[in-house]
Coordinates of N, CA and C in Angstrom, one line a residue:
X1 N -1.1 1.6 -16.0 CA -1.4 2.7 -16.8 C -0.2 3.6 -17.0
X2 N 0.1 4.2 -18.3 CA 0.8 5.4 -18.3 C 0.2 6.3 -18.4
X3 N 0.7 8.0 -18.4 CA 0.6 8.9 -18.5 C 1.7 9.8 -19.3
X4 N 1.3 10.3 -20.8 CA 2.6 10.6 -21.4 C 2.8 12.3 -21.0
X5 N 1.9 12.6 -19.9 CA 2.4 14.2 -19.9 C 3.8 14.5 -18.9
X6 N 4.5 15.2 -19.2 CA 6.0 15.3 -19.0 C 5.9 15.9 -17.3
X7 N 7.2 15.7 -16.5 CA 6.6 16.4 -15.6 C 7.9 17.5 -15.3
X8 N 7.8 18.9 -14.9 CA 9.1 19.8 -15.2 C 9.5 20.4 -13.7
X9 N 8.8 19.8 -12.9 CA 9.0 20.3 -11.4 C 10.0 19.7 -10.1
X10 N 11.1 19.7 -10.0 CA 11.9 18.8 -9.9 C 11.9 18.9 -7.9
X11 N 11.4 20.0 -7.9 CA 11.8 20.1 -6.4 C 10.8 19.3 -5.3
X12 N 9.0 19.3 -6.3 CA 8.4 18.7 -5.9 C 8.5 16.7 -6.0
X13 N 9.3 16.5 -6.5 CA 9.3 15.1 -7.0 C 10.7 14.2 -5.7
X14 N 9.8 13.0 -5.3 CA 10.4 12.0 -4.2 C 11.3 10.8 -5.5
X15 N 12.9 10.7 -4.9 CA 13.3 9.9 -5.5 C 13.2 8.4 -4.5
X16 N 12.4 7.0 -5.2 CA 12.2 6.1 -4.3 C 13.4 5.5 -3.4
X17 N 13.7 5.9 -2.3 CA 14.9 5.4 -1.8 C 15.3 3.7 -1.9
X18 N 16.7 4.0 -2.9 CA 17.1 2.6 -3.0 C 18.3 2.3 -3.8
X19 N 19.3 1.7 -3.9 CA 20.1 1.5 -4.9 C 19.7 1.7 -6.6
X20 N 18.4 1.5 -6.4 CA 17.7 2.2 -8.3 C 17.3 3.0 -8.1
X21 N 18.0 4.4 -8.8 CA 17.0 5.7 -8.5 C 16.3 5.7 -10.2
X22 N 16.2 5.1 -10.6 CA 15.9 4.9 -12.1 C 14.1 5.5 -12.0
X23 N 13.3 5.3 -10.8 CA 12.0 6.0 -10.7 C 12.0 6.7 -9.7
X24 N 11.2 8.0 -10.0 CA 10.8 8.9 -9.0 C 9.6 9.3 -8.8
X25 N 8.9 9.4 -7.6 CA 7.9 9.6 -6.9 C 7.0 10.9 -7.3
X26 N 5.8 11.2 -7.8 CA 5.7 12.6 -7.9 C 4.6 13.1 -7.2
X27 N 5.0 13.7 -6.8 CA 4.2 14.3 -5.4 C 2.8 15.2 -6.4
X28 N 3.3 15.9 -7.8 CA 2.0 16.4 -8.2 C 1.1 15.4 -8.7
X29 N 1.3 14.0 -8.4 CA 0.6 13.3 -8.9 C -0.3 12.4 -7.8
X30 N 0.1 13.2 -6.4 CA -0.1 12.5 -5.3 C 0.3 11.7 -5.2
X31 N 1.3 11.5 -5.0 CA 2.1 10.3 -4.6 C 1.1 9.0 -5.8
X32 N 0.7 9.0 -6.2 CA 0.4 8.2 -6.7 C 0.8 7.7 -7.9
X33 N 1.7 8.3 -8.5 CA 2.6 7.7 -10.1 C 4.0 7.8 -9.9
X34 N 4.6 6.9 -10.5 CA 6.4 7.4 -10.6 C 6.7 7.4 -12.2
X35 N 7.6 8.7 -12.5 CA 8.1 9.3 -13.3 C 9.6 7.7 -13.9
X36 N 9.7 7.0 -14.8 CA 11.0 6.5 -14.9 C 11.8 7.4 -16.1
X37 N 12.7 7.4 -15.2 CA 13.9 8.2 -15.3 C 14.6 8.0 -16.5
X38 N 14.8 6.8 -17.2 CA 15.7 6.6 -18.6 C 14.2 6.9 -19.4
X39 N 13.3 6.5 -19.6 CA 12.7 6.9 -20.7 C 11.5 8.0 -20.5
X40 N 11.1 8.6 -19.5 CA 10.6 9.7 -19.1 C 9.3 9.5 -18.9
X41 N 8.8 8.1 -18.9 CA 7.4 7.8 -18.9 C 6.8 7.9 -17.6
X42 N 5.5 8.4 -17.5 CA 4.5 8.3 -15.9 C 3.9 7.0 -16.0
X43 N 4.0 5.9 -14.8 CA 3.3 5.1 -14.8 C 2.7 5.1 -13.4
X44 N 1.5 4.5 -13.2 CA 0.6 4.6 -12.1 C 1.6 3.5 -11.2
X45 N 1.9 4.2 -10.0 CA 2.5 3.7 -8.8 C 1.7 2.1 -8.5
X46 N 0.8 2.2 -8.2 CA 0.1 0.7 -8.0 C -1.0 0.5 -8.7
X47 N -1.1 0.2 -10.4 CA -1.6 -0.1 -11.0 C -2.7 -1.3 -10.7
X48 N -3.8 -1.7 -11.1 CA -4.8 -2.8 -10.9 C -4.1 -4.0 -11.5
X49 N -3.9 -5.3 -10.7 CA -3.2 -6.3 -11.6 C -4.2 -7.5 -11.5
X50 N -5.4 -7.0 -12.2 CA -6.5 -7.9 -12.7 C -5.7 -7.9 -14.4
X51 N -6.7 -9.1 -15.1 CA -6.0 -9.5 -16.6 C -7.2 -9.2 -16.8
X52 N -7.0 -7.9 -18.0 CA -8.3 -7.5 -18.7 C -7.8 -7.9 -20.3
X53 N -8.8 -8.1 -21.5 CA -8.8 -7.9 -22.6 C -8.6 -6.6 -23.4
X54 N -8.1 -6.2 -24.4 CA -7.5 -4.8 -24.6 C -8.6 -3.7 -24.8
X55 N -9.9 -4.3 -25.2 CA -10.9 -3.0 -25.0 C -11.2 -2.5 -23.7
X56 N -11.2 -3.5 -22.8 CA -11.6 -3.7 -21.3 C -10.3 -2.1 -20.6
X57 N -9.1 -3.2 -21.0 CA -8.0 -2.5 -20.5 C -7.9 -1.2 -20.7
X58 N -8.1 -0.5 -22.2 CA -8.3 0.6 -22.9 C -9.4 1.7 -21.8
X59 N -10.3 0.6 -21.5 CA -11.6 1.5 -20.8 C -10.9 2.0 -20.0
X60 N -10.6 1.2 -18.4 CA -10.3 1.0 -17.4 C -9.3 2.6 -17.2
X61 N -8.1 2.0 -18.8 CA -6.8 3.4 -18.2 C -7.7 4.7 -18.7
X62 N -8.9 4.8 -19.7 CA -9.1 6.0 -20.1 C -9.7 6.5 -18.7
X63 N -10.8 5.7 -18.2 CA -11.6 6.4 -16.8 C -10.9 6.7 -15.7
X64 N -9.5 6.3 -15.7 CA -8.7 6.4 -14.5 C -8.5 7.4 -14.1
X65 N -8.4 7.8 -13.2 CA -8.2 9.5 -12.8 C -6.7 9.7 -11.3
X66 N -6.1 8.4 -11.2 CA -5.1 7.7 -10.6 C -4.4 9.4 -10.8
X67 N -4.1 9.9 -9.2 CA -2.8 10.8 -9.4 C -3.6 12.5 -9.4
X68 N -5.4 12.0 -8.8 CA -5.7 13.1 -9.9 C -5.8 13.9 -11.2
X69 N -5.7 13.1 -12.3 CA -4.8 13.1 -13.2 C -5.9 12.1 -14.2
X70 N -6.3 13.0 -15.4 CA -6.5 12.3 -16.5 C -5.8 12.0 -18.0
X71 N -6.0 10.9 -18.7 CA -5.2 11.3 -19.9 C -4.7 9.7 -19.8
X72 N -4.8 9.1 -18.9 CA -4.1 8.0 -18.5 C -4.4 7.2 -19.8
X73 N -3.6 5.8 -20.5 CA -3.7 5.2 -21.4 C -3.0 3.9 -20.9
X74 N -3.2 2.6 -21.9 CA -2.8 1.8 -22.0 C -1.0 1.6 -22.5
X75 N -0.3 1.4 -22.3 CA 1.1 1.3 -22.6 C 1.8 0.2 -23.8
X76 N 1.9 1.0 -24.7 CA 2.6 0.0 -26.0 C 3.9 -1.5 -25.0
X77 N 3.6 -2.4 -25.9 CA 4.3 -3.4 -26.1 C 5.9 -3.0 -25.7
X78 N 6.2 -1.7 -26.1 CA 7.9 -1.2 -26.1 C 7.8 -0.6 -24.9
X79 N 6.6 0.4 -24.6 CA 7.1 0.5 -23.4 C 6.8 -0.2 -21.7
X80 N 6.1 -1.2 -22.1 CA 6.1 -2.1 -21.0 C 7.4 -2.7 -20.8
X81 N 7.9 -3.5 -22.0 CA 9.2 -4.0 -22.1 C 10.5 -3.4 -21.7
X82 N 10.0 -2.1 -21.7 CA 11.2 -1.4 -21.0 C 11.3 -1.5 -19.6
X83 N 10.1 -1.9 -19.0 CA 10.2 -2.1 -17.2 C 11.2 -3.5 -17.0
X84 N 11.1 -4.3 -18.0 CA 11.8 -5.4 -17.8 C 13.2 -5.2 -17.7
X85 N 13.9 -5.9 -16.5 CA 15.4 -5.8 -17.2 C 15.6 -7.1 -17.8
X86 N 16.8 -6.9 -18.9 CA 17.3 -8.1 -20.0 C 18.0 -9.1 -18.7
X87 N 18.7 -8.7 -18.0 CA 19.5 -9.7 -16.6 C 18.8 -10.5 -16.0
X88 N 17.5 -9.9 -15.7 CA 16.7 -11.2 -14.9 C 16.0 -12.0 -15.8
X89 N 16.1 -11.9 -17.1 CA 15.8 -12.9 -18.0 C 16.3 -14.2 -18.0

């Protein structure tokens, strides 16, 4: 799931230790989402990786409350594609 609301608190926010700091940790989200860094998007830290149908999936991200936090949605085609890198293709 994403979450498109921005987050502006920088002091509260864990960067995931590692040679990629490309996501970061956000503590207002309880630890439970990371912020990525090139395109600004919230995505739920440990997402459900059951294979739902798009109404199903639709449900699933609207009732989520992952983070504390509602508002959660399903994620366009572009920006799933963006988690991908082109190299390990």
């Amino acid at each position: 799931s994403s979450n498109a609301e921005s987050q502006t608190s920088a002091q509260k926010e864990n960067t995931i230790p590692s040679s990629n700091s490309r996501f970061t940790v956000l503590n207002e989200f309880n630890n439970e989402a990371v912020r990525d860094n090139t395109t600004g998007l919230v995505w739920e830290l440990s997402p459900r990786l059951e294979v739902y149908d798009w109404d199903r999936a639709h449900r699933q991200c609207s009732a989520s409350t992952a983070g504390g936090r509602t508002g959660w949605r399903v994620p366009t085609v572009d920006e799933l594609s963006s988690l991908v890198d082109p190299a390990s293709m």
